[in-house]
Short mmCIF file of C-alpha atoms and ligand atoms in Angstrom, two decimals:
data_model
loop_
_atom_site.label_atom_id
_atom_site.label_comp_id
_atom_site.label_asym_id
_atom_site.label_seq_id
_atom_site.Cartn_x
_atom_site.Cartn_y
_atom_site.Cartn_z
CA MET A 14 -61.24 -6.72 -11.48
CA VAL A 15 -63.03 -7.09 -14.91
CA GLY A 16 -65.45 -4.54 -15.75
CA GLY A 17 -65.65 -0.69 -14.62
CA GLY A 18 -69.92 -0.27 -14.41
CA ILE A 19 -71.14 0.42 -11.50
CA GLY A 20 -70.67 -3.21 -9.77
CA GLY A 21 -67.08 -2.98 -10.76
CA LEU A 22 -66.37 0.70 -9.93
CA ILE A 23 -68.24 -0.06 -6.10
CA THR A 24 -66.24 -3.05 -5.60
CA ALA A 25 -62.75 -1.19 -6.11
CA VAL A 26 -64.15 1.85 -3.73
CA ALA A 27 -65.11 -0.84 -1.06
CA LEU A 28 -61.73 -2.90 -1.56
CA HIS A 29 -59.94 -0.03 -1.09
CA ARG A 30 -62.02 0.99 1.87
CA ILE A 31 -60.50 -1.94 3.67
CA GLY A 32 -56.64 -1.49 2.53
CA TRP A 33 -56.62 -3.42 -0.89
CA GLN A 34 -55.02 -2.98 -4.01
CA ALA A 35 -56.75 -3.32 -7.72
CA ILE A 36 -56.89 -3.09 -10.93
CA VAL A 37 -59.99 -2.83 -12.91
CA LEU A 38 -59.98 -3.93 -16.51
CA GLU A 39 -62.16 -2.37 -18.70
CA ARG A 40 -62.96 -3.38 -22.06
CA ALA A 41 -64.62 0.33 -23.36
CA THR A 42 -62.12 2.80 -24.41
CA GLU A 43 -63.91 5.45 -22.31
CA LEU A 44 -65.45 4.96 -19.00
CA GLY A 45 -68.98 6.03 -18.54
CA GLU A 46 -72.78 4.50 -18.40
CA ILE A 47 -75.65 4.71 -21.14
CA GLY A 48 -77.89 7.48 -21.15
CA ALA A 49 -80.63 6.28 -18.79
CA GLY A 50 -81.79 6.91 -15.43
CA MET A 51 -82.37 4.59 -12.69
CA SER A 52 -83.52 4.61 -9.09
CA GLN A 53 -82.01 3.45 -5.95
CA ALA A 54 -83.61 2.27 -2.87
CA PRO A 55 -82.97 2.29 1.27
CA ASN A 56 -80.75 -0.74 0.75
CA ALA A 57 -78.77 0.39 -2.19
CA MET A 58 -78.22 3.75 -0.39
CA ARG A 59 -77.32 1.72 2.84
CA ALA A 60 -74.66 0.06 0.97
CA LEU A 61 -73.26 3.40 -0.60
CA ALA A 62 -73.10 4.81 2.99
CA GLU A 63 -71.15 1.77 4.53
CA LEU A 64 -68.71 2.45 1.52
CA GLY A 65 -68.30 5.97 2.56
CA VAL A 66 -69.97 7.47 -0.80
CA GLY A 67 -73.51 7.89 0.38
CA GLU A 68 -73.33 11.64 1.08
CA GLN A 69 -71.79 12.05 -2.55
CA ALA A 70 -74.72 9.52 -3.67
CA ARG A 71 -77.59 11.34 -2.29
CA ALA A 72 -76.53 14.52 -3.28
CA ALA A 73 -76.63 13.14 -7.36
CA GLY A 74 -80.05 12.13 -6.96
CA VAL A 75 -83.30 13.38 -6.95
CA PRO A 76 -86.32 12.23 -5.01
CA THR A 77 -88.81 10.35 -7.11
CA TYR A 78 -92.42 9.54 -6.25
CA SER A 79 -92.52 6.77 -8.67
CA ALA A 80 -93.94 4.05 -6.05
CA GLY A 81 -96.94 6.46 -5.01
CA ASN A 82 -97.97 7.97 -8.04
CA LEU A 83 -99.76 4.89 -9.73
CA ARG A 84 -101.74 5.71 -12.59
CA LEU A 85 -104.19 4.99 -15.72
CA PRO A 86 -103.26 5.47 -19.12
CA ASP A 87 -106.09 8.08 -19.43
CA GLY A 88 -104.36 10.19 -16.28
CA ARG A 89 -106.30 8.65 -13.13
CA TYR A 90 -104.49 7.72 -10.30
CA LEU A 91 -105.08 4.17 -8.58
CA GLN A 92 -103.02 5.47 -5.95
CA ARG A 93 -101.32 8.82 -5.31
CA ALA A 94 -98.40 10.57 -2.94
CA ARG A 95 -99.59 13.12 -0.80
CA PRO A 96 -97.45 16.87 -0.39
CA GLY A 97 -95.29 15.50 2.73
CA ASP A 98 -95.08 12.46 2.15
CA PRO A 99 -91.57 11.04 2.58
CA THR A 100 -90.36 9.20 -0.43
CA PRO A 101 -87.42 6.62 0.26
CA LEU A 102 -86.14 6.32 -3.63
CA LEU A 103 -83.80 8.39 -5.46
CA ALA A 104 -83.48 8.61 -9.12
CA PHE A 105 -79.95 9.26 -10.93
CA HIS A 106 -78.75 9.74 -14.54
CA ARG A 107 -76.81 6.29 -14.63
CA ALA A 108 -73.73 8.93 -15.85
CA ASP A 109 -73.94 10.58 -12.61
CA LEU A 110 -73.96 8.21 -10.25
CA HIS A 111 -71.04 6.65 -12.03
CA ARG A 112 -69.24 9.13 -11.74
CA VAL A 113 -69.37 9.78 -8.01
CA LEU A 114 -68.20 5.98 -7.74
CA LEU A 115 -65.09 6.77 -9.95
CA GLU A 116 -64.36 10.25 -8.26
CA ALA A 117 -63.99 7.35 -5.28
CA VAL A 118 -61.24 4.96 -7.00
CA PRO A 119 -57.87 5.63 -6.56
CA ALA A 120 -56.29 7.34 -9.31
CA GLY A 121 -54.52 4.65 -12.06
CA TRP A 122 -56.87 1.86 -11.05
CA VAL A 123 -58.85 2.00 -14.24
CA ARG A 124 -57.47 0.97 -17.08
CA THR A 125 -59.77 1.46 -20.31
CA GLY A 126 -59.60 -0.22 -23.51
CA ALA A 127 -58.42 -3.46 -21.39
CA GLU A 128 -60.85 -6.38 -22.76
CA VAL A 129 -60.28 -9.67 -20.57
CA THR A 130 -60.00 -12.71 -22.42
CA GLY A 131 -58.54 -15.03 -20.65
CA ILE A 132 -58.26 -16.85 -17.08
CA GLN A 133 -55.71 -19.36 -15.14
CA HIS A 134 -55.99 -20.08 -11.60
CA ASP A 135 -54.53 -22.45 -9.25
CA ALA A 136 -54.64 -22.71 -5.66
CA GLY A 137 -52.29 -19.83 -5.21
CA ALA A 138 -53.26 -17.13 -7.48
CA VAL A 139 -55.20 -16.21 -10.75
CA THR A 140 -53.61 -14.81 -13.85
CA VAL A 141 -55.63 -12.74 -16.12
CA THR A 142 -54.57 -12.32 -19.83
CA TRP A 143 -56.04 -8.89 -21.03
CA SER A 144 -55.56 -6.90 -24.16
CA GLY A 145 -52.69 -5.53 -22.95
CA GLY A 146 -50.69 -8.32 -21.44
CA GLU A 147 -51.12 -10.49 -18.34
CA VAL A 148 -51.89 -9.72 -14.78
CA GLY A 149 -51.49 -11.92 -11.48
CA ALA A 150 -53.84 -11.48 -8.38
CA ASP A 151 -54.96 -12.63 -5.41
CA LEU A 152 -58.62 -12.38 -6.45
CA LEU A 153 -60.74 -12.07 -9.06
CA ILE A 154 -63.84 -10.37 -9.70
CA GLY A 155 -65.87 -11.39 -12.59
CA ALA A 156 -68.30 -7.77 -12.79
CA ASP A 157 -68.23 -7.98 -16.70
CA GLY A 158 -72.34 -7.53 -16.98
CA ILE A 159 -74.90 -10.11 -18.25
CA ARG A 160 -72.70 -11.19 -20.97
CA SER A 161 -69.94 -11.85 -19.03
CA THR A 162 -67.11 -13.22 -19.83
CA VAL A 163 -65.45 -14.60 -16.67
CA ARG A 164 -68.83 -16.45 -16.50
CA ARG A 165 -68.10 -17.83 -19.89
CA LEU A 166 -64.78 -18.78 -18.80
CA LEU A 167 -65.19 -20.06 -15.86
CA TRP A 168 -68.95 -21.47 -16.02
CA PRO A 169 -69.22 -23.33 -19.10
CA ASP A 170 -72.08 -25.17 -18.39
CA ALA A 171 -74.25 -21.67 -17.18
CA PRO A 172 -77.17 -21.06 -20.07
CA PRO A 173 -76.80 -17.78 -22.02
CA PRO A 174 -79.43 -14.75 -20.68
CA ARG A 175 -82.69 -15.74 -20.98
CA PHE A 176 -85.11 -13.47 -23.14
CA LEU A 177 -88.28 -12.68 -20.75
CA GLY A 178 -90.61 -11.59 -23.55
CA ARG A 179 -90.14 -7.95 -22.85
CA THR A 180 -89.15 -5.04 -24.28
CA ALA A 181 -88.50 -1.37 -23.30
CA TRP A 182 -87.85 1.74 -25.01
CA ARG A 183 -86.14 4.34 -22.64
CA GLY A 184 -84.68 7.73 -22.84
CA ILE A 185 -83.79 11.12 -21.40
CA ALA A 186 -86.30 14.29 -21.58
CA ASP A 187 -85.30 17.67 -21.63
CA THR A 188 -87.60 19.03 -19.47
CA GLU A 189 -86.49 22.60 -19.32
CA ALA A 190 -86.18 23.18 -23.14
CA GLY A 191 -88.59 20.84 -24.35
CA THR A 192 -92.68 20.29 -24.51
CA GLY A 193 -92.62 18.74 -21.70
CA THR A 194 -91.86 21.76 -19.18
CA GLY A 195 -94.54 22.51 -16.92
CA ALA A 196 -96.21 19.40 -17.43
CA PHE A 197 -94.17 17.23 -15.80
CA ALA A 198 -94.52 17.28 -12.21
CA ASP A 199 -98.06 17.05 -10.95
CA ALA A 200 -99.80 19.56 -9.02
CA ASP A 201 -98.15 18.90 -6.05
CA GLY A 202 -95.28 19.08 -7.50
CA LEU A 203 -94.29 15.24 -6.58
CA SER A 204 -92.57 14.46 -9.53
CA GLY A 205 -92.26 10.49 -10.73
CA SER A 206 -95.06 8.12 -11.67
CA VAL A 207 -95.65 4.31 -12.85
CA THR A 208 -98.36 4.46 -15.06
CA MET A 209 -99.86 0.71 -15.78
CA GLY A 210 -101.79 -0.16 -18.93
CA SER A 211 -102.67 -3.31 -20.28
CA GLY A 212 -99.77 -4.99 -21.37
CA GLY A 213 -96.96 -2.29 -20.97
CA TYR A 214 -96.14 0.40 -18.09
CA PHE A 215 -94.68 3.57 -18.31
CA LEU A 216 -92.36 4.60 -15.63
CA ILE A 217 -91.13 8.46 -15.11
CA HIS A 218 -88.39 9.92 -12.94
CA PRO A 219 -87.04 13.34 -12.43
CA ILE A 220 -83.62 13.03 -12.50
CA SER A 221 -80.83 16.15 -11.92
CA ARG A 222 -80.56 19.14 -13.93
CA GLY A 223 -84.11 19.42 -15.49
CA ARG A 224 -84.50 16.23 -16.99
CA ALA A 225 -86.65 13.41 -16.64
CA TYR A 226 -86.04 9.52 -17.31
CA TRP A 227 -88.89 7.60 -18.61
CA ALA A 228 -89.10 4.52 -19.76
CA TYR A 229 -91.66 1.83 -21.37
CA VAL A 230 -91.85 -1.80 -21.08
CA THR A 231 -94.55 -3.92 -22.73
CA THR A 232 -94.09 -7.51 -24.25
CA ALA A 233 -92.84 -8.63 -26.99
CA GLU A 234 -92.84 -12.15 -28.62
CA LYS A 235 -89.26 -12.45 -30.21
CA ALA A 236 -85.88 -10.48 -29.02
CA GLY A 237 -84.42 -8.10 -31.65
CA VAL A 238 -86.78 -6.51 -33.22
CA ARG A 239 -85.98 -3.02 -33.97
CA TYR A 240 -87.47 0.21 -35.90
CA PRO A 241 -85.98 2.58 -38.01
CA LYS A 242 -86.81 5.31 -35.52
CA GLU A 243 -87.49 3.80 -32.26
CA LYS A 244 -88.41 7.67 -30.70
CA SER A 245 -91.32 7.46 -33.51
CA GLU A 246 -92.32 3.87 -32.30
CA ALA A 247 -92.35 4.50 -28.83
CA ALA A 248 -94.27 7.61 -29.46
CA ARG A 249 -96.44 5.86 -31.76
CA ARG A 250 -97.44 3.33 -29.12
CA LEU A 251 -97.93 5.78 -26.49
CA ALA A 252 -100.00 8.72 -28.28
CA SER A 253 -103.06 8.36 -26.46
CA TRP A 254 -101.76 7.88 -22.73
CA HIS A 255 -102.01 11.00 -20.40
CA GLU A 256 -99.81 13.86 -20.71
CA PRO A 257 -96.88 14.51 -20.05
CA ILE A 258 -96.09 10.94 -21.32
CA PRO A 259 -95.93 12.08 -25.18
CA ALA A 260 -94.54 15.10 -24.31
CA LEU A 261 -91.84 13.81 -22.77
CA ILE A 262 -91.23 11.18 -25.71
CA GLU A 263 -91.34 14.80 -27.77
CA ALA A 264 -88.56 16.26 -25.81
CA THR A 265 -86.11 13.34 -25.86
CA PRO A 266 -83.74 13.86 -28.74
CA GLU A 267 -84.12 10.67 -31.42
CA GLN A 268 -80.27 9.81 -30.44
CA ALA A 269 -81.48 9.61 -27.09
CA VAL A 270 -83.86 7.25 -27.01
CA ILE A 271 -82.48 3.28 -26.32
CA HIS A 272 -84.84 0.20 -27.27
CA ILE A 273 -83.41 -2.93 -25.52
CA ASP A 274 -84.91 -6.59 -24.90
CA ILE A 275 -85.33 -7.36 -21.57
CA CYS A 276 -83.27 -10.83 -20.59
CA ASP A 277 -82.07 -12.11 -16.67
CA LEU A 278 -80.02 -15.20 -15.84
CA ASP A 279 -81.49 -18.36 -14.51
CA PRO A 280 -79.71 -18.72 -11.12
CA LEU A 281 -76.20 -20.47 -11.15
CA PRO A 282 -75.35 -22.86 -8.28
CA THR A 283 -72.49 -20.87 -7.26
CA TYR A 284 -70.90 -17.18 -7.89
CA VAL A 285 -67.14 -18.22 -6.89
CA HIS A 286 -65.04 -20.54 -8.16
CA GLY A 287 -61.84 -20.87 -6.17
CA ARG A 288 -60.35 -17.25 -6.08
CA VAL A 289 -62.68 -16.12 -8.47
CA ALA A 290 -66.06 -14.13 -7.89
CA LEU A 291 -68.89 -13.31 -9.90
CA LEU A 292 -70.87 -10.09 -8.58
CA GLY A 293 -73.32 -7.65 -10.07
CA ASP A 294 -75.10 -8.70 -13.22
CA ALA A 295 -72.88 -11.20 -14.21
CA ALA A 296 -73.81 -13.05 -11.01
CA HIS A 297 -77.25 -12.47 -11.05
CA ALA A 298 -78.50 -10.24 -14.12
CA MET A 299 -82.46 -9.20 -13.11
CA SER A 300 -85.32 -8.06 -14.93
CA PRO A 301 -85.71 -4.46 -14.25
CA ASP A 302 -89.33 -4.59 -12.53
CA ARG A 303 -87.97 -3.91 -8.99
CA GLY A 304 -85.15 -1.14 -9.79
CA GLN A 305 -82.90 -3.50 -8.00
CA GLY A 306 -80.31 -4.76 -10.43
CA ALA A 307 -77.65 -2.26 -9.74
CA GLY A 308 -78.71 -1.77 -5.97
CA GLN A 309 -77.93 -5.82 -5.21
CA SER A 310 -74.01 -5.03 -7.05
CA LEU A 311 -74.03 -2.64 -4.40
CA GLU A 312 -74.80 -5.09 -1.38
CA ASP A 313 -72.65 -7.71 -3.08
CA ALA A 314 -69.75 -5.40 -3.07
CA VAL A 315 -70.50 -4.72 0.78
CA VAL A 316 -70.82 -8.16 1.68
CA LEU A 317 -67.60 -9.34 -0.48
CA VAL A 318 -65.30 -6.88 1.29
CA ALA A 319 -66.51 -8.18 4.89
CA ALA A 320 -65.88 -11.09 3.88
CA LEU A 321 -62.48 -10.34 2.80
CA THR A 322 -62.22 -8.21 6.46
CA ALA A 323 -60.80 -11.20 8.81
CA GLU A 324 -63.29 -11.62 11.79
CA PRO A 325 -61.78 -10.23 14.97
CA GLY A 326 -61.03 -13.14 17.19
CA GLU A 327 -59.73 -15.25 13.77
CA PRO A 328 -56.52 -16.55 14.51
CA ALA A 329 -53.96 -15.42 12.65
CA GLY A 330 -53.24 -17.61 9.35
CA ALA A 331 -56.78 -18.54 9.34
CA PHE A 332 -58.18 -16.59 6.54
CA THR A 333 -58.04 -17.59 3.33
CA VAL A 334 -59.25 -15.46 0.13
CA GLU A 335 -61.07 -19.04 -0.81
CA ALA A 336 -62.92 -19.01 2.61
CA ALA A 337 -63.82 -15.57 2.47
CA LEU A 338 -65.46 -15.99 -1.03
CA ARG A 339 -67.43 -19.19 0.17
CA ARG A 340 -68.74 -16.71 3.17
CA TYR A 341 -69.46 -14.09 0.11
CA ASP A 342 -71.14 -16.61 -1.86
CA ALA A 343 -73.56 -18.33 0.76
CA GLU A 344 -74.87 -14.67 2.18
CA ARG A 345 -74.98 -13.05 -1.31
CA ARG A 346 -76.59 -16.30 -3.78
CA PRO A 347 -80.05 -16.71 -1.79
CA ARG A 348 -81.22 -12.85 -1.48
CA THR A 349 -80.02 -11.95 -5.06
CA GLN A 350 -81.85 -15.00 -6.72
CA ALA A 351 -84.56 -14.60 -4.91
CA THR A 352 -85.20 -11.19 -5.97
CA ALA A 353 -84.75 -11.80 -9.30
CA ARG A 354 -86.80 -14.50 -9.01
CA GLY A 355 -89.50 -11.77 -7.54
CA ALA A 356 -88.21 -9.44 -10.29
CA ARG A 357 -88.90 -11.88 -13.29
CA ALA A 358 -92.95 -12.51 -11.66
CA ASP A 359 -93.33 -8.77 -10.77
CA GLY A 360 -92.55 -7.98 -14.57
CA ARG A 361 -94.55 -10.56 -15.79
CA ARG A 362 -97.43 -9.54 -13.80
CA THR A 363 -97.54 -6.06 -14.55
CA THR A 364 -97.08 -6.74 -18.53
CA SER A 365 -99.72 -9.35 -18.64
CA ALA A 366 -102.75 -8.30 -20.65
CA ALA A 367 -104.53 -11.21 -19.30
CA SER A 368 -104.14 -10.35 -15.42
CA TYR A 369 -104.43 -6.40 -16.04
CA ARG A 370 -107.81 -5.88 -14.44
CA ALA A 371 -107.25 -7.85 -11.78
CA LEU A 372 -103.94 -6.32 -10.89
CA VAL A 373 -105.54 -2.45 -11.39
CA THR A 374 -108.29 -3.56 -9.68
CA MET A 375 -106.13 -4.87 -6.28
CA ILE A 376 -103.95 -1.50 -6.70
CA ARG A 377 -107.20 0.82 -6.55
CA LEU A 378 -108.91 -1.02 -3.66
CA MET A 379 -105.67 -1.17 -1.36
CA PRO A 380 -106.38 1.43 1.51
CA ALA A 381 -104.31 4.55 0.90
CA PRO A 382 -102.51 4.40 4.22
CA LEU A 383 -101.60 0.46 3.92
CA TRP A 384 -100.49 1.36 0.21
CA ARG A 385 -97.93 4.54 1.37
CA LYS A 386 -96.88 2.22 4.46
CA GLY A 387 -95.45 -0.38 1.72
CA ILE A 388 -93.27 2.11 0.48
CA THR A 389 -91.46 3.30 3.58
CA ALA A 390 -88.11 3.02 3.57
CA ASP A 391 -88.76 -0.48 5.66
CA GLY A 392 -91.68 -1.24 3.74
CA ASN A 393 -90.50 -4.58 1.92
CA ALA A 394 -87.60 -7.23 2.73
CA THR A 395 -85.88 -5.93 0.42
CA TRP A 396 -85.87 -2.43 1.35
CA ARG A 397 -85.04 -3.67 4.66
CA TRP A 398 -81.69 -5.03 4.16
CA GLN A 399 -78.73 -3.66 6.25
CA PRO A 400 -75.21 -3.87 5.32
CA PRO A 401 -72.89 -5.39 7.34
CA HIS A 402 -70.67 -2.91 9.32
CA LEU A 403 -66.90 -2.89 7.92
CA PRO A 404 -64.36 -1.63 9.96
CA SER A 405 -63.25 2.07 9.72
CA PRO A 406 -60.33 2.95 7.90
CA ALA A 407 -59.25 4.64 11.14
CA ASP A 408 -59.50 1.55 12.85
CA ARG A 409 -57.04 0.14 10.49
CA HIS A 410 -54.11 1.76 11.06
C1 FAD B 14 -84.24 -1.52 -18.32
C2 FAD B 14 -83.37 -1.35 -17.31
C3 FAD B 14 -83.61 -0.63 -16.15
C4 FAD B 14 -82.87 -0.57 -14.72
N1 FAD B 14 -83.18 0.06 -13.66
C5 FAD B 14 -82.91 0.01 -12.74
C6 FAD B 14 -82.98 0.79 -11.31
O1 FAD B 14 -83.67 1.30 -11.44
N2 FAD B 14 -82.09 0.32 -10.77
C7 FAD B 14 -81.09 -0.46 -10.45
O2 FAD B 14 -80.46 -0.59 -9.15
N3 FAD B 14 -80.81 -1.19 -11.65
C8 FAD B 14 -81.34 -1.35 -12.90
N4 FAD B 14 -81.32 -1.77 -13.72
C9 FAD B 14 -79.66 -2.62 -13.55
C10 FAD B 14 -78.58 -2.59 -13.78
O3 FAD B 14 -78.58 -1.27 -15.16
C11 FAD B 14 -78.03 -3.42 -13.68
O4 FAD B 14 -78.10 -4.28 -12.82
C12 FAD B 14 -76.33 -2.70 -13.58
O5 FAD B 14 -76.16 -1.51 -14.49
C13 FAD B 14 -75.27 -3.68 -13.49
O6 FAD B 14 -73.77 -3.78 -13.23
P1 FAD B 14 -72.60 -4.20 -13.41
O7 FAD B 14 -71.55 -3.28 -12.81
O8 FAD B 14 -72.95 -5.51 -13.08
O9 FAD B 14 -72.27 -4.87 -15.00
P2 FAD B 14 -72.47 -3.74 -16.38
O10 FAD B 14 -73.00 -2.47 -16.05
O11 FAD B 14 -72.96 -4.18 -17.80
O12 FAD B 14 -71.35 -3.28 -16.33
C14 FAD B 14 -70.03 -4.51 -16.85
C15 FAD B 14 -68.83 -3.49 -17.66
O13 FAD B 14 -67.51 -4.98 -17.78
C16 FAD B 14 -67.39 -4.72 -18.94
N5 FAD B 14 -66.89 -5.92 -19.51
C17 FAD B 14 -67.65 -6.93 -20.32
N6 FAD B 14 -66.60 -7.46 -20.55
C18 FAD B 14 -65.31 -7.12 -20.57
C19 FAD B 14 -64.13 -7.73 -20.73
N7 FAD B 14 -64.21 -9.02 -21.28
N8 FAD B 14 -62.95 -7.34 -20.22
C20 FAD B 14 -63.04 -6.08 -19.45
N9 FAD B 14 -64.53 -5.60 -19.35
C21 FAD B 14 -65.53 -5.67 -19.60
C22 FAD B 14 -68.78 -3.72 -19.86
O14 FAD B 14 -67.96 -2.84 -20.94
C23 FAD B 14 -69.17 -2.73 -18.98
O15 FAD B 14 -68.91 -1.74 -18.39
C24 FAD B 14 -82.10 -1.48 -14.90
C25 FAD B 14 -81.63 -2.42 -16.03
C26 FAD B 14 -82.55 -2.22 -17.62
C27 FAD B 14 -81.86 -2.87 -18.14
#
């Protein structure tokens, strides 16, 4: 495996579950995730459950009503979650979800400070060159992110990531100690919201230990524009928006504000090359507007190991890694590329000043029961996904 992010670690967990051995080569000298948050939808939580880490993940998450509470910059609600409403979304500090996965990876599998620089492969095996030497394997998974080295080496014609004309500030506010205290949860105590302004939106998720994750996504003419004080820039742009938005930014340490440009990948013609497969952002990095990037990598891992598990009734000796990877590709490419296409379109729609009025009117006019139905666990096709069933570890012995 190349890459020890969420995609690489969940794949290690998945391979362990079907009795394979793996090495995770991670370029960073220390394992971890950036200081930001994320949400996971029912499809992703089902993938985690199928891989035996559902309960641990659930315990690290916090319910968020971001899909139920839609607001305008002056604070008015377009749609509002009600006490007693279930919410199918869980919000995480990224490091918390990463830690849950790392704890489920067998000791000694992860090597840090291990940068992969070369791949040789033939019909029988694949050999990976990394900063510490070479290692041979039956299978190589490139889970090395949007700027994947595995993709660059084996998919030389693939275009580089595409800048989508959007940029985002993200931060983790300390809502216990900071000025956001008390103002953060709404009057009903249902935390999490999206505030839609003309040309951008502001997302709030509650996360564990009295903190809140926020993200402001807006349009940008070019990539790479940076400010001497990113927190002040975000605060300046949002000064007139409703509380707790200014308070949350104020309660975020300067060094905890991250500014990134939003990019995705154009669809690849295949995710596999012989005994090598791409997974997660390396295969299908997507705009964050559907909150599905990491969730799709969790799905990838379950489908991959289901494909690697010989079908009951398959004649002995009929299994090949290449055929299993082709099954993985055939199942994952249509779904992940449709999700990426949808996320790209959603991002354009929700940050376009031109269509803002129409979008707000449409949301306001939607009857509340219909809106709430759309955000139940099976409310949309992406969330309805069910994982393939894996043989339980006990069945293998
Ligand atoms: C603003 C924003 C908000 C988001 N919100 C959500 C959300 O709410 N929900 C959600 O599901 N997703 C969300 N995502 C998407 C999510 O962050 C990604 O899809 C996910 O982190 C991808 O995981 P990955 O493991 O595939 O890649 P990465 O997390 O990028 O991990 C790749 C790893 O590979 C390592 N690596 C790279 N090259 C090499 C090499 N040559 N050798 C060895 N190691 C290497 C890197 O160091 C890294 O650790 C969001 C993304 C953004 C930008």
